[in-house]
XYZ file of C-alpha atoms in Angstrom:
513
model
C 74.266 100.038 89.642
C 78.275 100.001 89.965
C 80.087 102.546 87.796
C 83.126 101.939 85.880
C 85.496 103.381 83.866
C 86.897 101.058 80.954
C 90.717 100.996 80.491
C 91.722 99.535 77.001
C 94.699 97.765 77.196
C 97.479 98.526 74.321
C 100.382 96.351 76.250
C 101.824 99.066 78.319
C 103.691 97.983 81.407
C 101.985 100.572 83.478
C 98.155 99.826 82.453
C 97.729 98.128 85.872
C 99.016 101.117 87.418
C 96.348 103.303 85.726
C 93.600 100.946 87.370
C 95.589 101.170 90.778
C 95.429 105.026 91.036
C 91.764 104.934 90.085
C 90.931 102.815 92.805
C 92.892 105.278 95.026
C 90.177 107.390 94.111
C 87.357 105.100 95.031
C 86.459 104.561 91.434
C 85.653 101.162 90.072
C 87.471 100.307 86.695
C 88.087 97.070 84.567
C 91.050 96.558 82.287
C 90.129 95.065 78.994
C 92.100 94.253 75.684
C 92.211 97.049 73.575
C 89.600 95.508 71.031
C 87.007 94.313 73.757
C 85.365 97.211 74.578
C 81.909 96.384 75.803
C 79.563 98.521 73.649
C 76.066 98.092 75.464
C 77.229 98.456 79.154
C 75.268 101.136 80.936
C 77.748 101.121 83.807
C 80.497 102.701 81.801
C 81.277 106.475 82.518
C 84.529 106.781 80.828
C 87.417 105.205 78.966
C 91.141 105.331 78.821
C 93.464 104.562 76.362
C 96.788 102.876 77.867
C 100.216 103.389 76.511
C 101.808 100.715 74.427
C 105.286 99.253 73.561
C 104.702 99.719 69.815
C 104.780 102.516 67.656
C 101.642 103.584 66.001
C 103.508 102.817 62.560
C 104.363 99.489 63.418
C 102.537 96.920 60.966
C 101.709 95.001 64.471
C 100.384 97.861 66.460
C 97.021 97.557 68.070
C 94.464 99.766 66.119
C 90.897 99.715 67.344
C 87.796 101.385 65.922
C 87.120 104.302 68.308
C 83.992 105.300 66.603
C 82.085 103.231 69.231
C 83.613 105.372 71.946
C 84.679 108.900 70.920
C 81.826 111.259 71.535
C 79.689 109.057 73.611
C 82.025 108.502 76.558
C 84.631 110.785 78.165
C 87.835 109.668 76.678
C 91.571 109.958 77.823
C 94.588 108.553 75.789
C 97.727 108.240 77.437
C 100.939 108.055 75.600
C 100.473 105.790 72.775
C 96.778 106.087 73.327
C 97.242 109.965 72.751
C 99.551 109.343 69.673
C 97.068 106.946 68.140
C 94.225 108.966 68.210
C 96.291 112.000 66.894
C 97.834 109.987 63.702
C 94.400 108.102 63.180
C 92.269 111.617 62.787
C 94.731 113.404 60.594
C 97.568 114.531 62.761
C 101.281 113.543 62.495
C 103.653 111.257 64.810
C 107.547 110.890 64.302
C 110.255 109.288 65.740
C 111.616 111.363 68.567
C 115.201 110.965 67.584
C 116.162 110.217 70.950
C 113.677 108.252 73.278
C 112.025 110.838 75.556
C 112.145 109.117 78.975
C 112.179 110.380 82.446
C 111.146 113.538 84.179
C 109.976 116.592 82.583
C 108.080 119.559 83.715
C 104.934 121.474 82.121
C 106.271 124.540 81.037
C 102.821 125.745 80.026
C 99.287 124.535 80.065
C 95.787 125.770 79.774
C 94.773 126.589 83.586
C 91.248 126.627 82.688
C 91.159 123.500 80.954
C 88.984 120.862 83.437
C 91.864 118.244 82.951
C 94.324 120.744 84.650
C 92.113 121.817 87.267
C 94.297 122.247 90.451
C 97.635 121.690 88.552
C 100.622 123.634 89.676
C 102.697 125.515 87.360
C 105.595 123.704 86.334
C 104.347 120.497 87.510
C 106.699 117.575 87.155
C 105.435 114.616 84.726
C 107.023 111.369 83.592
C 107.617 110.593 79.919
C 108.342 107.341 78.418
C 108.107 107.226 74.478
C 109.999 107.008 71.255
C 107.749 108.748 68.946
C 106.246 112.182 69.518
C 103.202 113.964 67.941
C 104.820 116.839 65.767
C 101.131 118.074 64.131
C 97.825 117.981 65.266
C 94.371 117.190 63.538
C 92.670 120.890 62.661
C 90.118 120.141 65.511
C 92.678 119.242 68.140
C 93.904 121.934 70.353
C 97.104 121.845 72.232
C 96.635 122.643 76.213
C 100.036 121.768 77.549
C 103.782 121.506 76.585
C 107.071 120.798 78.312
C 110.552 122.114 77.039
C 110.932 119.301 74.639
C 107.374 118.097 73.939
C 105.208 120.740 72.185
C 102.093 118.722 72.301
C 102.038 117.309 75.584
C 98.456 117.232 75.885
C 95.535 118.233 73.555
C 91.643 118.256 73.842
C 89.269 117.667 70.695
C 87.213 120.764 70.038
C 83.526 120.368 71.234
C 84.293 116.876 72.876
C 85.346 115.457 76.262
C 88.258 113.823 74.322
C 91.657 114.494 75.543
C 95.301 112.750 75.076
C 98.670 113.335 77.093
C 101.801 112.306 76.349
C 103.164 111.786 79.465
C 102.074 109.155 82.338
C 99.738 110.612 84.959
C 99.625 107.171 86.378
C 103.413 107.035 87.200
C 104.422 108.007 90.652
C 106.944 110.365 89.326
C 104.184 112.333 87.820
C 103.962 114.203 91.132
C 100.405 115.453 90.544
C 99.118 112.693 88.315
C 96.501 111.760 90.877
C 95.016 115.188 90.476
C 94.705 114.990 86.847
C 93.271 111.307 87.019
C 90.450 112.742 89.630
C 89.660 115.573 87.252
C 89.208 113.007 84.448
C 87.469 110.411 86.737
C 85.066 112.613 89.268
C 84.800 115.907 87.491
C 84.506 114.795 84.049
C 83.164 111.190 83.834
C 80.809 112.013 87.168
C 82.348 109.172 89.392
C 80.453 108.902 92.631
C 83.909 107.432 94.281
C 81.608 104.953 95.927
C 84.186 101.880 95.363
C 85.241 101.154 99.266
C 86.117 97.944 101.147
C 82.598 98.517 103.085
C 80.717 98.492 99.850
C 83.086 95.656 98.411
C 82.227 93.226 101.402
C 78.557 94.244 101.292
C 78.159 93.481 97.567
C 80.405 90.635 97.385
C 78.864 88.642 100.091
C 75.405 89.136 98.522
C 76.852 88.005 95.057
C 78.490 84.930 96.776
C 75.184 83.879 98.223
C 73.582 84.022 94.907
C 76.325 82.621 92.982
C 77.025 79.461 95.449
C 73.379 79.040 96.746
C 73.450 75.779 98.890
C 76.672 74.564 97.224
C 79.644 73.495 98.923
C 82.937 75.058 98.551
C 86.404 73.977 98.851
C 89.056 76.696 99.170
C 92.687 76.607 98.794
C 94.716 78.157 101.603
C 98.093 79.221 101.089
C 98.525 80.932 104.413
C 98.880 84.539 102.578
C 96.600 87.414 103.023
C 94.747 86.872 99.659
C 93.635 83.346 100.457
C 92.617 84.277 103.999
C 90.757 87.207 102.999
C 88.890 85.152 100.488
C 87.999 82.355 103.018
C 86.585 84.710 105.688
C 84.392 86.362 102.856
C 83.224 83.115 101.905
C 82.617 82.133 105.457
C 80.576 85.044 105.954
C 78.303 84.258 102.840
C 77.919 80.481 103.535
C 79.203 79.567 106.806
C 80.006 75.898 107.367
C 79.423 75.091 103.664
C 82.813 76.130 103.233
C 85.827 73.497 103.764
C 89.354 75.078 103.595
C 92.345 72.956 102.447
C 95.956 74.022 103.207
C 98.427 72.060 101.304
C 101.867 71.610 102.080
C 103.738 71.036 98.847
C 107.211 70.963 100.644
C 108.165 74.240 99.448
C 106.957 76.416 102.428
C 109.070 78.591 104.616
C 110.530 76.921 107.852
C 107.729 75.818 110.002
C 105.145 77.566 108.033
C 102.689 74.516 107.731
C 102.331 74.164 111.504
C 102.198 77.701 112.250
C 99.660 78.702 109.666
C 97.287 76.234 110.889
C 97.392 77.667 114.178
C 96.779 81.287 112.901
C 93.621 79.944 111.226
C 92.185 78.790 114.619
C 91.312 82.460 115.564
C 89.170 82.765 112.319
C 86.584 80.061 113.019
C 87.294 78.211 109.715
C 87.050 74.592 108.802
C 90.639 74.036 107.811
C 92.125 70.499 106.514
C 95.749 70.325 106.518
C 97.316 67.938 103.690
C 100.780 66.844 103.300
C 101.469 66.401 99.773
C 104.971 67.038 99.619
C 106.021 63.823 98.319
C 103.876 64.292 95.244
C 105.401 67.978 94.404
C 108.944 67.007 95.051
C 108.867 63.738 92.775
C 107.400 65.814 89.919
C 109.632 68.541 90.414
C 112.866 66.484 90.352
C 115.356 67.335 87.592
C 112.988 70.179 86.347
C 114.760 73.488 85.895
C 112.544 75.601 83.841
C 110.689 78.137 85.633
C 107.542 78.132 83.970
C 107.318 74.537 83.750
C 107.783 74.545 87.671
C 104.984 76.762 88.164
C 102.671 74.923 85.729
C 103.700 71.597 87.613
C 102.823 72.968 91.037
C 99.720 74.633 89.794
C 98.465 71.311 88.482
C 99.563 69.752 91.631
C 97.165 71.823 93.572
C 94.276 71.247 91.248
C 94.734 67.610 91.491
C 94.927 67.534 95.545
C 91.823 69.767 95.464
C 89.981 67.573 93.436
C 91.111 64.574 95.308
C 90.385 66.022 98.701
C 86.923 67.366 97.332
C 85.680 63.980 96.590
C 85.545 63.607 100.578
C 83.525 66.355 100.900
C 79.877 65.591 100.117
C 78.343 67.669 97.203
C 81.460 69.689 96.903
C 80.717 71.946 93.521
C 83.088 74.711 93.924
C 87.021 75.507 94.260
C 87.726 79.004 95.501
C 90.807 80.686 95.232
C 92.182 84.031 96.444
C 93.314 85.071 93.082
C 93.445 88.877 92.680
C 93.484 91.284 90.008
C 97.125 91.453 89.015
C 97.125 87.793 88.872
C 95.018 87.816 86.290
C 96.249 90.321 83.952
C 100.159 89.671 84.503
C 99.786 85.925 83.652
C 98.846 87.192 79.960
C 99.328 90.452 78.906
C 97.902 91.978 75.892
C 100.730 91.252 73.768
C 100.205 87.758 74.070
C 103.374 87.092 75.957
C 103.550 85.603 79.287
C 105.158 87.331 81.930
C 104.964 84.274 84.256
C 102.410 82.013 85.244
C 100.525 82.392 88.621
C 99.659 78.793 90.331
C 96.039 79.920 90.757
C 95.420 80.889 87.044
C 98.352 79.122 85.221
C 98.016 75.586 85.788
C 94.029 75.172 85.681
C 93.504 71.918 83.520
C 91.023 72.320 80.827
C 88.498 70.219 82.449
C 88.335 70.465 86.162
C 86.035 68.779 88.120
C 85.169 71.708 90.259
C 83.673 75.284 89.149
C 86.127 78.146 89.992
C 84.976 81.082 92.312
C 87.444 83.947 93.054
C 85.857 86.380 95.143
C 88.754 88.736 95.000
C 89.373 88.750 91.426
C 89.022 92.528 91.073
C 91.059 93.681 93.785
C 94.648 94.821 93.985
C 96.719 93.572 96.855
C 96.514 96.694 99.331
C 92.619 96.637 98.562
C 92.793 93.096 99.824
C 94.278 94.286 103.045
C 91.643 96.947 103.309
C 89.135 94.491 102.940
C 90.723 92.336 105.555
C 90.534 95.082 108.166
C 86.819 95.806 107.346
C 86.160 92.213 108.073
C 87.986 92.596 111.417
C 90.912 89.930 110.721
C 93.834 90.128 113.049
C 96.384 92.691 111.869
C 99.311 90.000 111.745
C 97.322 87.923 108.995
C 96.775 91.260 106.834
C 100.275 92.503 107.015
C 101.805 89.584 106.200
C 104.356 89.772 103.072
C 103.085 88.187 99.795
C 104.553 84.756 99.089
C 104.510 83.214 95.871
C 102.068 80.377 95.340
C 104.829 77.921 94.053
C 106.595 78.944 97.220
C 110.288 78.132 97.408
C 110.232 76.488 94.208
C 110.716 79.628 91.990
C 113.569 80.938 94.823
C 115.716 77.792 94.225
C 116.923 78.607 90.625
C 117.657 75.322 88.632
C 116.551 72.032 89.806
C 114.748 71.546 93.281
C 115.856 68.915 95.962
C 115.215 68.057 99.420
C 118.537 69.416 100.717
C 118.418 72.645 98.539
C 114.874 73.492 100.352
C 116.205 72.753 103.756
C 119.363 75.074 103.141
C 116.894 77.812 101.835
C 114.631 77.531 104.565
C 117.133 78.211 107.171
C 118.580 80.947 105.437
C 115.011 82.559 104.566
C 114.141 82.016 108.177
C 117.180 84.001 109.359
C 116.606 87.059 107.036
C 112.729 87.237 107.707
C 113.233 86.995 111.730
C 116.096 89.684 111.347
C 113.436 92.041 109.610
C 110.740 91.510 112.316
C 113.266 92.190 115.055
C 115.580 94.906 113.676
C 113.716 98.550 114.457
C 114.145 101.194 111.836
C 114.510 104.973 112.417
C 110.779 105.263 112.667
C 110.430 102.625 115.380
C 108.959 100.113 112.946
C 110.623 96.938 112.277
C 111.946 96.640 108.792
C 109.685 93.536 108.176
C 106.647 96.552 108.144
C 108.603 98.638 105.994
C 109.176 96.294 103.356
C 106.671 95.151 100.753
C 108.067 91.616 99.986
C 111.352 89.957 101.214
C 112.937 86.080 100.794
C 116.324 84.805 100.120
C 117.098 83.128 96.393
C 119.261 80.104 96.146
C 121.376 80.713 93.023
C 122.500 77.947 90.972
C 126.385 78.562 91.442
C 129.030 77.810 93.830
C 131.844 80.237 95.026
C 135.232 79.867 96.779
C 135.265 80.966 100.294
C 137.506 80.511 103.635
C 136.094 78.965 106.865
C 138.429 77.946 109.773
C 141.448 78.017 107.642
C 140.052 75.968 105.013
C 139.045 76.531 101.691
C 135.310 76.014 100.873
C 133.323 75.627 97.587
C 129.456 76.169 98.620
C 126.381 77.736 97.561
C 125.557 81.438 97.228
C 122.475 83.194 98.075
C 120.670 86.488 97.233
C 118.549 88.523 99.469
C 115.769 90.189 97.845
C 113.609 92.751 99.904
C 111.437 95.642 98.136
C 109.370 98.541 98.827
C 106.059 99.125 96.690
C 102.294 99.877 97.060
C 100.798 97.268 94.780
C 103.615 94.820 93.403
C 103.196 96.347 89.857
C 106.267 98.282 90.326
C 108.623 98.205 93.120
C 112.197 99.589 94.503
C 114.822 97.840 96.169
C 114.670 98.491 99.945
C 117.413 100.425 101.149
C 118.122 98.269 104.373
C 120.911 99.517 106.975
C 124.132 98.261 106.192
C 124.409 97.164 109.779
C 121.619 94.836 109.138
C 122.723 93.372 106.217
C 126.083 92.775 107.598
C 124.414 90.890 110.406
C 122.005 88.974 108.513
C 125.090 87.723 106.042
C 126.810 86.857 109.134
C 124.364 84.748 110.416
C 123.638 82.900 107.287
C 126.885 82.104 106.569
C 127.860 80.921 109.976
C 124.689 78.983 110.890
C 123.513 77.634 107.583
C 125.592 74.727 106.254
C 126.136 74.944 102.615
C 126.242 78.643 101.863
C 129.467 80.726 102.105
C 128.304 83.831 100.344
C 125.347 86.425 100.384
C 124.618 88.972 97.904
C 121.717 91.760 97.853
C 119.686 92.235 94.942
C 119.316 96.093 94.042
C 117.012 95.769 91.023
C 113.792 97.503 90.715
C 110.642 96.448 89.047
C 110.591 97.418 86.241
C 113.061 96.184 84.490
C 113.592 93.100 86.845
C 110.547 91.376 88.604
C 110.189 90.926 92.407
C 110.814 87.056 92.440
C 113.742 85.791 90.213
C 111.599 83.212 88.376
């Protein structure tokens, strides 16, 4: 039986990062809403309570009943989770005065406590809270402090229950992974048996059982997620899988033809469908980002349904949906961050049943599974590309003319990243997590050939990341940016200004829409 740690989500931006860090420890985890704990699941070996944007005193704050958890499972509360337990059981939580945000150091901690095994003196941690614990319940003992936070961590006497007011999942907590390992492995007893090999073996067996002798259609996008999903399904059901690659008119330059060639080496049955007139017609005049995504999502499903009718006995629609897609589409606060084409646009009544073999994986885990499956490296290392394509990189309304301009600019940028070598000898493309060009809904004055111009502006976007849940802007060489800017302005008619986006996620997102 697959062990798992349950992460109860209170709406923190870093909840997914907790899960991602546990996966680094080869420990399976599942993120669930704060009030959806599975009481009778024998595979659960521990529980983590996430942070939250709310104060414990906020009338709309999430306040679950922990009686079915506390004392039954090892329990770790992070930030809000720690404060909620302290306040619930008789302690005191008060506003911190100034928000405690940023790096701090553990000025003291209990070296003998199992949660701090292997942690160095003065270890750096990451704080992010507006409230702070000012008094602990009588049966809680303080096990760590910083210069400004007296109760940085605690344990309940006689219980495997801990709370920390810092974020061990954040990369700025330099030994946060060690702390999480102490909890997951030493305290919860994780066997650390979550691996690409075990995932492939288990998933192929599950797909065989789930799909039986049914036929499946899968929507290929050309990206790593759908490609890995296709190879997994092909291994499970062989020629009963038909892959459909849809050209919605918003792909990169020559992408439709290039991707079709890429799939030849995988032995997949792929049908190419040019549905660009349908999408471009429905998107005409639409400017709202969410509406764009939903139009494209609905169009995908309609095309799949239509093509599926040509395939005898097709009963399933497979997609390369990954774990962040499902969580980020609707977080626990009820606020949509953004809709993804493979979850946000599904109609209530779909003719095909849904199959999502990668729904538990983070992006880098998908790549590890691809390598386990023996897929070509150029398919595995391909940058993520949004399902709605250039439709969410054209701010404002979409026209064929704008698509053509953006395709040319994007091609220059991506080709430049592939051809330019960094100091480590790697291409800039391989050093960047994701990159693209955004066509801005503004025009700017310029001078070209002694003549005044009034043309479009574009923004270059390139980020570094490990999982897309957080990202920093890529510090690309100035010489490279100068060359790309010059090439775009000189070769793409209609653009006279190039900017570079230096926003990180959070607070920004990777895509602009």
